[in-house]
């Protein structure tokens, strides 16, 4: 049950954080100004990594654990869906958002910024769905 609680905590942390990033933080990139954007973006990237990497790692590891060793009374198949969603957030981050951030690191580009915001909806949807999955797993466990 501890693993499921850790998974739920990490997942729901990322759900809330990413909705904030998606709806508030990323759109505000356009308001920073060209002269300050490169420094702003570098600081954003380093600070964000410190905040998101630990819970993302916990979410992925515990999602795998819940498939390998399901909590009594919970669905292994549903845990598998949760693992797939966790993997999707990592793939989206690595294949879609990190490259856009790398491009923005050279300076603000409204086209690249738009691609970042649009592509990040993949993670928003995946984390939200994973939040629902762990809520159901918790309900099954109790």
Short mmCIF file of N, CA, C and O in Angstrom, two decimals:
data_model
loop_
_atom_site.label_atom_id
_atom_site.label_comp_id
_atom_site.label_asym_id
_atom_site.label_seq_id
_atom_site.Cartn_x
_atom_site.Cartn_y
_atom_site.Cartn_z
N UNK A 1 0.82 -1.20 0.00
CA UNK A 1 0.00 0.00 0.00
C UNK A 1 0.86 1.26 0.00
O UNK A 1 0.48 2.27 -0.59
N UNK A 2 2.04 1.19 0.62
CA UNK A 2 2.95 2.34 0.66
C UNK A 2 3.36 2.76 -0.74
O UNK A 2 3.43 3.95 -1.05
N UNK A 3 3.61 1.77 -1.60
CA UNK A 3 4.01 2.07 -2.98
C UNK A 3 2.88 2.78 -3.71
O UNK A 3 3.10 3.75 -4.44
N UNK A 4 1.66 2.31 -3.52
CA UNK A 4 0.51 2.94 -4.15
C UNK A 4 0.32 4.38 -3.65
O UNK A 4 0.05 5.29 -4.44
N UNK A 5 0.50 4.58 -2.37
CA UNK A 5 0.39 5.94 -1.82
C UNK A 5 1.48 6.86 -2.38
O UNK A 5 1.23 8.03 -2.70
N UNK A 6 2.69 6.33 -2.51
CA UNK A 6 3.79 7.12 -3.09
C UNK A 6 3.49 7.45 -4.55
O UNK A 6 3.74 8.58 -5.01
N UNK A 7 2.96 6.48 -5.27
CA UNK A 7 2.60 6.70 -6.67
C UNK A 7 1.52 7.77 -6.77
O UNK A 7 1.61 8.69 -7.60
N UNK A 8 0.52 7.66 -5.93
CA UNK A 8 -0.57 8.64 -5.95
C UNK A 8 -0.05 10.04 -5.61
O UNK A 8 -0.41 11.01 -6.28
N UNK A 9 0.79 10.13 -4.61
CA UNK A 9 1.32 11.44 -4.21
C UNK A 9 2.15 12.06 -5.34
O UNK A 9 1.97 13.23 -5.68
N UNK A 10 3.04 11.27 -5.94
CA UNK A 10 3.89 11.79 -7.01
C UNK A 10 3.05 12.15 -8.24
O UNK A 10 3.26 13.21 -8.85
N UNK A 11 2.11 11.29 -8.56
CA UNK A 11 1.27 11.54 -9.74
C UNK A 11 0.42 12.79 -9.55
O UNK A 11 0.38 13.66 -10.42
N UNK A 12 -0.25 12.89 -8.42
CA UNK A 12 -1.11 14.05 -8.20
C UNK A 12 -0.31 15.34 -8.03
O UNK A 12 -0.78 16.41 -8.41
N UNK A 13 0.90 15.25 -7.50
CA UNK A 13 1.77 16.42 -7.48
C UNK A 13 2.01 16.90 -8.91
O UNK A 13 1.89 18.09 -9.22
N UNK A 14 2.32 15.95 -9.80
CA UNK A 14 2.59 16.31 -11.19
C UNK A 14 1.33 16.78 -11.91
O UNK A 14 1.40 17.66 -12.77
N UNK A 15 0.19 16.21 -11.58
CA UNK A 15 -1.07 16.68 -12.19
C UNK A 15 -1.25 18.16 -11.88
O UNK A 15 -1.45 18.99 -12.78
N UNK A 16 -1.19 18.51 -10.61
CA UNK A 16 -1.40 19.90 -10.22
C UNK A 16 -0.33 20.83 -10.77
O UNK A 16 -0.64 21.89 -11.31
N UNK A 17 0.92 20.41 -10.65
CA UNK A 17 2.01 21.25 -11.14
C UNK A 17 1.89 21.46 -12.64
O UNK A 17 2.04 22.58 -13.13
N UNK A 18 1.60 20.39 -13.36
CA UNK A 18 1.59 20.54 -14.81
C UNK A 18 0.39 21.34 -15.31
O UNK A 18 0.51 22.07 -16.29
N UNK A 19 -0.75 21.24 -14.65
CA UNK A 19 -1.86 22.11 -15.04
C UNK A 19 -1.47 23.57 -14.85
O UNK A 19 -1.79 24.43 -15.68
N UNK A 20 -0.76 23.87 -13.76
CA UNK A 20 -0.28 25.24 -13.54
C UNK A 20 0.68 25.66 -14.66
O UNK A 20 0.56 26.75 -15.23
N UNK A 21 1.63 24.79 -14.96
CA UNK A 21 2.60 25.09 -16.03
C UNK A 21 1.87 25.30 -17.36
O UNK A 21 2.14 26.26 -18.09
N UNK A 22 0.94 24.41 -17.66
CA UNK A 22 0.25 24.46 -18.95
C UNK A 22 -0.62 25.70 -19.11
O UNK A 22 -0.63 26.32 -20.17
N UNK A 23 -1.34 26.05 -18.07
CA UNK A 23 -2.33 27.12 -18.18
C UNK A 23 -1.75 28.50 -17.82
O UNK A 23 -2.17 29.52 -18.37
N UNK A 24 -0.76 28.53 -16.92
CA UNK A 24 -0.24 29.81 -16.44
C UNK A 24 1.19 30.05 -16.92
O UNK A 24 1.48 31.05 -17.59
N UNK A 25 2.09 29.16 -16.57
CA UNK A 25 3.52 29.42 -16.75
C UNK A 25 3.95 29.46 -18.22
O UNK A 25 4.55 30.44 -18.66
N UNK A 26 3.68 28.40 -18.99
CA UNK A 26 4.10 28.39 -20.39
C UNK A 26 3.52 29.56 -21.18
O UNK A 26 4.26 30.20 -21.94
N UNK A 27 2.23 29.87 -21.06
CA UNK A 27 1.72 31.02 -21.82
C UNK A 27 2.41 32.34 -21.47
O UNK A 27 2.55 33.21 -22.33
N UNK A 28 2.88 32.46 -20.23
CA UNK A 28 3.54 33.70 -19.83
C UNK A 28 4.94 33.86 -20.40
O UNK A 28 5.52 34.95 -20.33
N UNK A 29 5.51 32.81 -20.99
CA UNK A 29 6.81 32.94 -21.64
C UNK A 29 6.80 34.10 -22.63
O UNK A 29 7.80 34.81 -22.78
N UNK A 30 5.69 34.28 -23.32
CA UNK A 30 5.59 35.32 -24.34
C UNK A 30 5.65 36.73 -23.76
O UNK A 30 5.88 37.70 -24.50
N UNK A 31 5.49 36.86 -22.46
CA UNK A 31 5.48 38.18 -21.82
C UNK A 31 6.84 38.60 -21.26
O UNK A 31 6.98 39.71 -20.76
N UNK A 32 7.82 37.73 -21.32
CA UNK A 32 9.11 38.00 -20.69
C UNK A 32 9.89 39.09 -21.41
O UNK A 32 10.54 39.92 -20.76
N UNK A 33 9.83 39.13 -22.72
CA UNK A 33 10.59 40.09 -23.50
C UNK A 33 11.85 39.46 -24.06
O UNK A 33 12.50 38.66 -23.38
N UNK A 34 12.16 39.82 -25.28
CA UNK A 34 13.30 39.20 -25.97
C UNK A 34 14.63 39.41 -25.27
O UNK A 34 15.45 38.50 -25.22
N UNK A 35 14.84 40.59 -24.73
CA UNK A 35 16.15 40.90 -24.13
C UNK A 35 16.42 40.09 -22.87
O UNK A 35 17.57 39.83 -22.53
N UNK A 36 15.38 39.66 -22.18
CA UNK A 36 15.57 38.90 -20.93
C UNK A 36 15.23 37.42 -21.08
O UNK A 36 15.43 36.65 -20.14
N UNK A 37 14.71 37.03 -22.22
CA UNK A 37 14.17 35.68 -22.33
C UNK A 37 15.22 34.59 -22.18
O UNK A 37 14.98 33.59 -21.51
N UNK A 38 16.37 34.73 -22.81
CA UNK A 38 17.38 33.67 -22.76
C UNK A 38 17.80 33.37 -21.32
O UNK A 38 17.86 32.20 -20.92
N UNK A 39 18.07 34.41 -20.55
CA UNK A 39 18.45 34.20 -19.14
C UNK A 39 17.29 33.63 -18.35
O UNK A 39 17.47 32.73 -17.53
N UNK A 40 16.09 34.16 -18.59
CA UNK A 40 14.90 33.64 -17.92
C UNK A 40 14.71 32.16 -18.22
O UNK A 40 14.49 31.35 -17.32
N UNK A 41 14.82 31.80 -19.48
CA UNK A 41 14.58 30.41 -19.87
C UNK A 41 15.62 29.47 -19.27
O UNK A 41 15.29 28.36 -18.85
N UNK A 42 16.87 29.90 -19.24
CA UNK A 42 17.93 29.06 -18.64
C UNK A 42 17.63 28.81 -17.16
O UNK A 42 17.75 27.67 -16.67
N UNK A 43 17.23 29.85 -16.47
CA UNK A 43 16.90 29.71 -15.04
C UNK A 43 15.65 28.85 -14.86
O UNK A 43 15.58 28.00 -13.97
N UNK A 44 14.65 29.08 -15.71
CA UNK A 44 13.43 28.26 -15.67
C UNK A 44 13.78 26.78 -15.83
O UNK A 44 13.30 25.94 -15.07
N UNK A 45 14.61 26.47 -16.80
CA UNK A 45 14.94 25.07 -17.09
C UNK A 45 15.67 24.41 -15.93
O UNK A 45 15.33 23.27 -15.55
N UNK A 46 16.65 25.08 -15.36
CA UNK A 46 17.39 24.45 -14.26
C UNK A 46 16.53 24.30 -13.02
O UNK A 46 16.56 23.25 -12.36
N UNK A 47 15.74 25.30 -12.69
CA UNK A 47 14.88 25.21 -11.50
C UNK A 47 13.77 24.18 -11.69
O UNK A 47 13.44 23.45 -10.76
N UNK A 48 13.20 24.15 -12.88
CA UNK A 48 12.11 23.20 -13.14
C UNK A 48 12.60 21.77 -13.03
O UNK A 48 11.92 20.91 -12.47
N UNK A 49 13.78 21.50 -13.55
CA UNK A 49 14.33 20.15 -13.46
C UNK A 49 14.44 19.69 -12.01
O UNK A 49 14.09 18.54 -11.69
N UNK A 50 14.89 20.57 -11.14
CA UNK A 50 15.00 20.22 -9.72
C UNK A 50 13.65 19.88 -9.09
O UNK A 50 13.57 19.04 -8.20
N UNK A 51 12.60 20.53 -9.57
CA UNK A 51 11.26 20.32 -9.00
C UNK A 51 10.57 19.10 -9.59
O UNK A 51 9.90 18.37 -8.88
N UNK A 52 10.74 18.86 -10.89
CA UNK A 52 9.96 17.79 -11.54
C UNK A 52 10.66 16.44 -11.62
O UNK A 52 9.98 15.41 -11.65
N UNK A 53 11.98 16.42 -11.67
CA UNK A 53 12.66 15.14 -11.85
C UNK A 53 12.40 14.14 -10.71
O UNK A 53 12.06 12.98 -10.98
N UNK A 54 12.51 14.53 -9.44
CA UNK A 54 12.24 13.55 -8.37
C UNK A 54 10.82 12.96 -8.41
O UNK A 54 10.68 11.73 -8.40
N UNK A 55 9.75 13.77 -8.47
CA UNK A 55 8.43 13.15 -8.50
C UNK A 55 8.16 12.35 -9.78
O UNK A 55 7.47 11.34 -9.75
N UNK A 56 8.72 12.79 -10.91
CA UNK A 56 8.56 11.99 -12.13
C UNK A 56 9.23 10.63 -11.99
O UNK A 56 8.68 9.61 -12.42
N UNK A 57 10.41 10.61 -11.37
CA UNK A 57 11.11 9.34 -11.16
C UNK A 57 10.34 8.44 -10.20
O UNK A 57 10.21 7.23 -10.43
N UNK A 58 9.82 9.03 -9.13
CA UNK A 58 9.01 8.25 -8.17
C UNK A 58 7.77 7.71 -8.86
O UNK A 58 7.40 6.54 -8.69
N UNK A 59 7.11 8.56 -9.63
CA UNK A 59 5.90 8.13 -10.34
C UNK A 59 6.20 6.95 -11.26
O UNK A 59 5.47 5.95 -11.27
N UNK A 60 7.27 7.04 -12.03
CA UNK A 60 7.61 5.96 -12.97
C UNK A 60 7.98 4.68 -12.23
O UNK A 60 7.48 3.59 -12.56
N UNK A 61 8.83 4.80 -11.23
CA UNK A 61 9.28 3.60 -10.49
C UNK A 61 8.13 2.92 -9.76
O UNK A 61 7.99 1.69 -9.80
N UNK A 62 7.29 3.70 -9.11
CA UNK A 62 6.18 3.10 -8.37
C UNK A 62 5.11 2.55 -9.31
O UNK A 62 4.47 1.54 -9.01
N UNK A 63 4.95 3.18 -10.47
CA UNK A 63 4.00 2.66 -11.46
C UNK A 63 4.45 1.28 -11.95
O UNK A 63 3.63 0.37 -12.11
N UNK A 64 5.74 1.13 -12.19
CA UNK A 64 6.28 -0.17 -12.58
C UNK A 64 6.09 -1.19 -11.45
O UNK A 64 5.66 -2.32 -11.68
N UNK A 65 6.40 -0.78 -10.24
CA UNK A 65 6.26 -1.66 -9.08
C UNK A 65 4.83 -2.16 -8.95
O UNK A 65 4.59 -3.33 -8.63
N UNK A 66 3.85 -1.29 -9.18
CA UNK A 66 2.44 -1.68 -9.04
C UNK A 66 2.01 -2.70 -10.09
O UNK A 66 1.04 -3.43 -9.87
N UNK A 67 2.72 -2.75 -11.20
CA UNK A 67 2.44 -3.78 -12.22
C UNK A 67 3.11 -5.08 -11.81
O UNK A 67 2.51 -6.16 -11.90
N UNK A 68 4.34 -5.00 -11.34
CA UNK A 68 5.10 -6.19 -10.95
C UNK A 68 4.54 -6.82 -9.68
O UNK A 68 4.42 -8.05 -9.58
N UNK A 69 4.19 -5.99 -8.71
CA UNK A 69 3.69 -6.48 -7.43
C UNK A 69 2.44 -5.68 -7.04
O UNK A 69 2.52 -4.76 -6.22
N UNK A 70 1.30 -6.00 -7.64
CA UNK A 70 0.09 -5.22 -7.38
C UNK A 70 -0.32 -5.26 -5.91
O UNK A 70 -0.10 -6.26 -5.21
N UNK A 71 -0.91 -4.17 -5.46
CA UNK A 71 -1.48 -4.11 -4.12
C UNK A 71 -2.70 -5.02 -4.10
O UNK A 71 -3.47 -5.06 -5.07
N UNK A 72 -2.89 -5.77 -3.02
CA UNK A 72 -4.03 -6.68 -2.90
C UNK A 72 -5.33 -5.96 -3.22
O UNK A 72 -5.58 -4.86 -2.72
N UNK A 73 -6.12 -6.58 -4.07
CA UNK A 73 -7.43 -6.03 -4.42
C UNK A 73 -7.42 -5.06 -5.58
O UNK A 73 -8.47 -4.58 -5.99
N UNK A 74 -6.23 -4.73 -6.11
CA UNK A 74 -6.16 -3.80 -7.22
C UNK A 74 -5.95 -4.52 -8.54
O UNK A 74 -5.46 -5.64 -8.58
N UNK A 75 -6.32 -3.86 -9.60
CA UNK A 75 -6.22 -4.42 -10.94
C UNK A 75 -4.83 -4.25 -11.52
O UNK A 75 -4.35 -3.11 -11.66
N UNK A 76 -4.18 -5.36 -11.87
CA UNK A 76 -2.87 -5.29 -12.51
C UNK A 76 -2.99 -4.62 -13.88
O UNK A 76 -2.13 -3.86 -14.29
N UNK A 77 -4.11 -4.88 -14.58
CA UNK A 77 -4.31 -4.27 -15.89
C UNK A 77 -4.41 -2.75 -15.76
O UNK A 77 -3.83 -2.00 -16.56
N UNK A 78 -5.15 -2.29 -14.77
CA UNK A 78 -5.27 -0.85 -14.56
C UNK A 78 -3.93 -0.25 -14.16
O UNK A 78 -3.56 0.84 -14.61
N UNK A 79 -3.18 -0.97 -13.34
CA UNK A 79 -1.83 -0.52 -13.00
C UNK A 79 -0.97 -0.43 -14.26
O UNK A 79 -0.15 0.49 -14.39
N UNK A 80 -1.17 -1.35 -15.18
CA UNK A 80 -0.46 -1.31 -16.47
C UNK A 80 -0.81 -0.07 -17.28
O UNK A 80 0.06 0.53 -17.92
N UNK A 81 -2.07 0.31 -17.24
CA UNK A 81 -2.48 1.56 -17.90
C UNK A 81 -1.75 2.74 -17.25
O UNK A 81 -1.25 3.63 -17.94
N UNK A 82 -1.67 2.72 -15.92
CA UNK A 82 -0.96 3.79 -15.22
C UNK A 82 0.50 3.85 -15.62
O UNK A 82 1.05 4.93 -15.84
N UNK A 83 1.13 2.68 -15.73
CA UNK A 83 2.53 2.64 -16.16
C UNK A 83 2.67 3.19 -17.57
O UNK A 83 3.59 3.98 -17.84
N UNK A 84 1.77 2.81 -18.46
CA UNK A 84 1.83 3.32 -19.83
C UNK A 84 1.70 4.85 -19.85
O UNK A 84 2.40 5.53 -20.61
N UNK A 85 0.83 5.39 -19.01
CA UNK A 85 0.67 6.84 -18.95
C UNK A 85 1.92 7.52 -18.39
O UNK A 85 2.32 8.58 -18.87
N UNK A 86 2.54 6.90 -17.39
CA UNK A 86 3.78 7.45 -16.85
C UNK A 86 4.88 7.45 -17.91
O UNK A 86 5.62 8.43 -18.07
N UNK A 87 4.97 6.34 -18.65
CA UNK A 87 5.96 6.26 -19.74
C UNK A 87 5.66 7.33 -20.79
O UNK A 87 6.58 7.98 -21.31
N UNK A 88 4.38 7.53 -21.10
CA UNK A 88 4.00 8.55 -22.08
C UNK A 88 4.47 9.94 -21.66
O UNK A 88 4.94 10.72 -22.50
N UNK A 89 4.39 10.26 -20.37
CA UNK A 89 4.85 11.59 -19.94
C UNK A 89 6.35 11.74 -20.14
O UNK A 89 6.82 12.80 -20.54
N UNK A 90 7.10 10.67 -19.89
CA UNK A 90 8.55 10.71 -20.11
C UNK A 90 8.86 10.83 -21.60
O UNK A 90 9.74 11.61 -21.99
N UNK A 91 8.17 10.06 -22.43
CA UNK A 91 8.41 10.12 -23.88
C UNK A 91 8.06 11.49 -24.43
O UNK A 91 8.81 12.06 -25.22
N UNK A 92 6.91 12.01 -24.01
CA UNK A 92 6.51 13.33 -24.47
C UNK A 92 7.53 14.38 -24.04
O UNK A 92 7.94 15.24 -24.84
N UNK A 93 7.96 14.30 -22.80
CA UNK A 93 8.95 15.25 -22.30
C UNK A 93 10.23 15.18 -23.13
O UNK A 93 10.73 16.21 -23.60
N UNK A 94 10.74 13.97 -23.31
CA UNK A 94 12.01 13.79 -24.01
C UNK A 94 11.95 14.06 -25.51
O UNK A 94 12.90 14.62 -26.08
N UNK A 95 10.84 13.68 -26.13
CA UNK A 95 10.76 13.78 -27.59
C UNK A 95 10.09 15.06 -28.09
O UNK A 95 10.34 15.48 -29.22
N UNK A 96 9.23 15.65 -27.28
CA UNK A 96 8.49 16.83 -27.74
C UNK A 96 8.89 18.11 -27.01
O UNK A 96 9.19 19.12 -27.64
N UNK A 97 8.87 18.09 -25.66
CA UNK A 97 9.09 19.33 -24.93
C UNK A 97 10.57 19.70 -24.79
O UNK A 97 10.93 20.86 -24.95
N UNK A 98 11.43 18.74 -24.48
CA UNK A 98 12.86 19.06 -24.32
C UNK A 98 13.43 19.67 -25.60
O UNK A 98 14.13 20.69 -25.54
N UNK A 99 13.13 19.11 -26.78
CA UNK A 99 13.64 19.77 -27.99
C UNK A 99 13.11 21.20 -28.18
O UNK A 99 13.86 22.08 -28.64
N UNK A 100 11.86 21.45 -27.83
CA UNK A 100 11.32 22.82 -27.94
C UNK A 100 12.03 23.74 -26.95
O UNK A 100 12.34 24.88 -27.27
N UNK A 101 12.28 23.24 -25.73
CA UNK A 101 13.02 24.04 -24.75
C UNK A 101 14.43 24.32 -25.24
O UNK A 101 14.96 25.42 -25.04
N UNK A 102 15.05 23.34 -25.89
CA UNK A 102 16.40 23.56 -26.42
C UNK A 102 16.38 24.67 -27.47
O UNK A 102 17.27 25.53 -27.48
N UNK A 103 15.37 24.68 -28.31
CA UNK A 103 15.25 25.75 -29.31
C UNK A 103 15.01 27.10 -28.63
O UNK A 103 15.59 28.11 -29.04
N UNK A 104 14.16 27.12 -27.63
CA UNK A 104 13.87 28.38 -26.94
C UNK A 104 15.07 28.88 -26.14
O UNK A 104 15.16 30.06 -25.84
N UNK A 105 15.98 27.97 -25.80
CA UNK A 105 17.19 28.37 -25.08
C UNK A 105 18.04 29.36 -25.86
O UNK A 105 18.81 30.11 -25.28
N UNK A 106 17.89 29.36 -27.17
CA UNK A 106 18.64 30.29 -28.01
C UNK A 106 17.96 31.65 -28.12
O UNK A 106 18.53 32.60 -28.64
N UNK A 107 16.71 31.73 -27.66
CA UNK A 107 15.96 32.97 -27.73
C UNK A 107 14.50 32.69 -28.02
O UNK A 107 14.15 31.64 -28.57
N UNK A 108 13.65 33.62 -27.64
CA UNK A 108 12.22 33.42 -27.82
C UNK A 108 11.85 33.40 -29.29
O UNK A 108 12.28 34.25 -30.08
N UNK A 109 11.06 32.41 -29.65
CA UNK A 109 10.51 32.27 -31.01
C UNK A 109 9.04 31.94 -30.83
O UNK A 109 8.71 30.89 -30.26
N UNK A 110 8.13 32.78 -31.30
CA UNK A 110 6.71 32.54 -31.07
C UNK A 110 6.20 31.24 -31.70
O UNK A 110 5.29 30.61 -31.15
N UNK A 111 6.79 30.81 -32.79
CA UNK A 111 6.37 29.56 -33.42
C UNK A 111 6.77 28.37 -32.54
O UNK A 111 5.97 27.47 -32.28
N UNK A 112 8.00 28.39 -32.07
CA UNK A 112 8.48 27.31 -31.19
C UNK A 112 7.71 27.33 -29.87
O UNK A 112 7.32 26.28 -29.35
N UNK A 113 7.46 28.51 -29.35
CA UNK A 113 6.68 28.63 -28.12
C UNK A 113 5.30 28.01 -28.31
O UNK A 113 4.82 27.26 -27.44
N UNK A 114 4.65 28.28 -29.42
CA UNK A 114 3.35 27.69 -29.71
C UNK A 114 3.42 26.18 -29.77
O UNK A 114 2.54 25.47 -29.26
N UNK A 115 4.47 25.66 -30.37
CA UNK A 115 4.66 24.19 -30.43
C UNK A 115 4.84 23.60 -29.04
O UNK A 115 4.33 22.53 -28.75
N UNK A 116 5.59 24.31 -28.20
CA UNK A 116 5.78 23.84 -26.83
C UNK A 116 4.45 23.77 -26.10
O UNK A 116 4.12 22.75 -25.49
N UNK A 117 3.69 24.84 -26.16
CA UNK A 117 2.41 24.89 -25.44
C UNK A 117 1.46 23.81 -25.97
O UNK A 117 0.85 23.08 -25.18
N UNK A 118 1.35 23.70 -27.29
CA UNK A 118 0.43 22.69 -27.86
C UNK A 118 0.88 21.27 -27.55
O UNK A 118 0.08 20.43 -27.15
N UNK A 119 2.17 20.99 -27.70
CA UNK A 119 2.65 19.62 -27.47
C UNK A 119 2.56 19.22 -26.00
O UNK A 119 2.39 18.04 -25.68
N UNK A 120 2.64 20.19 -25.12
CA UNK A 120 2.59 19.89 -23.70
C UNK A 120 1.21 19.44 -23.23
O UNK A 120 1.07 18.88 -22.14
N UNK A 121 0.19 19.66 -24.04
CA UNK A 121 -1.14 19.12 -23.70
C UNK A 121 -1.12 17.59 -23.63
O UNK A 121 -1.92 16.99 -22.92
N UNK A 122 -0.18 16.95 -24.33
CA UNK A 122 -0.03 15.49 -24.24
C UNK A 122 0.27 15.11 -22.80
O UNK A 122 -0.36 14.20 -22.24
N UNK A 123 1.21 15.81 -22.18
CA UNK A 123 1.56 15.51 -20.79
C UNK A 123 0.42 15.86 -19.85
O UNK A 123 0.16 15.13 -18.90
N UNK A 124 -0.21 16.98 -20.09
CA UNK A 124 -1.33 17.38 -19.24
C UNK A 124 -2.40 16.30 -19.23
O UNK A 124 -2.90 15.91 -18.17
N UNK A 125 -2.75 15.81 -20.41
CA UNK A 125 -3.77 14.76 -20.52
C UNK A 125 -3.28 13.46 -19.88
O UNK A 125 -4.04 12.80 -19.15
N UNK A 126 -2.03 13.08 -20.12
CA UNK A 126 -1.51 11.83 -19.57
C UNK A 126 -1.45 11.88 -18.05
O UNK A 126 -1.82 10.91 -17.37
N UNK A 127 -0.96 12.99 -17.48
CA UNK A 127 -0.90 13.08 -16.02
C UNK A 127 -2.30 13.11 -15.40
O UNK A 127 -2.53 12.51 -14.37
N UNK A 128 -3.21 13.80 -16.05
CA UNK A 128 -4.58 13.84 -15.53
C UNK A 128 -5.20 12.45 -15.55
O UNK A 128 -5.82 12.02 -14.57
N UNK A 129 -5.01 11.74 -16.65
CA UNK A 129 -5.54 10.37 -16.75
C UNK A 129 -4.87 9.46 -15.72
O UNK A 129 -5.54 8.64 -15.08
N UNK A 130 -3.56 9.61 -15.53
CA UNK A 130 -2.88 8.78 -14.54
C UNK A 130 -3.38 9.10 -13.14
O UNK A 130 -3.50 8.21 -12.29
N UNK A 131 -3.68 10.36 -12.89
CA UNK A 131 -4.27 10.73 -11.59
C UNK A 131 -5.58 9.99 -11.35
O UNK A 131 -5.85 9.52 -10.25
N UNK A 132 -6.40 9.90 -12.40
CA UNK A 132 -7.65 9.15 -12.29
C UNK A 132 -7.39 7.68 -12.04
O UNK A 132 -8.06 7.03 -11.22
N UNK A 133 -6.41 7.12 -12.73
CA UNK A 133 -6.07 5.70 -12.57
C UNK A 133 -5.64 5.42 -11.13
O UNK A 133 -6.12 4.45 -10.51
N UNK A 134 -4.75 6.24 -10.58
CA UNK A 134 -4.31 5.95 -9.20
C UNK A 134 -5.43 6.17 -8.20
O UNK A 134 -5.48 5.49 -7.17
N UNK A 135 -6.36 7.08 -8.50
CA UNK A 135 -7.53 7.26 -7.62
C UNK A 135 -8.36 5.99 -7.60
O UNK A 135 -8.81 5.54 -6.53
N UNK A 136 -8.56 5.38 -8.75
CA UNK A 136 -9.32 4.12 -8.82
C UNK A 136 -8.55 3.01 -8.11
O UNK A 136 -9.14 2.22 -7.36
N UNK A 137 -7.24 2.94 -8.32
CA UNK A 137 -6.44 1.92 -7.63
C UNK A 137 -6.53 2.09 -6.11
O UNK A 137 -6.64 1.09 -5.38
N UNK A 138 -6.48 3.32 -5.64
CA UNK A 138 -6.64 3.57 -4.21
C UNK A 138 -8.02 3.11 -3.72
O UNK A 138 -8.13 2.50 -2.65
N UNK A 139 -9.04 3.41 -4.49
CA UNK A 139 -10.41 2.99 -4.11
C UNK A 139 -10.49 1.47 -4.08
O UNK A 139 -11.13 0.90 -3.17
N UNK A 140 -9.86 0.80 -5.02
CA UNK A 140 -9.87 -0.66 -5.03
C UNK A 140 -9.13 -1.22 -3.82
O UNK A 140 -9.53 -2.23 -3.25
N UNK A 141 -8.07 -0.56 -3.42
CA UNK A 141 -7.23 -1.05 -2.32
C UNK A 141 -7.92 -0.91 -0.97
O UNK A 141 -7.65 -1.70 -0.05
N UNK A 142 -8.78 0.06 -0.83
CA UNK A 142 -9.47 0.25 0.46
C UNK A 142 -10.81 -0.41 0.37
O UNK A 142 -11.41 -0.90 1.20
#
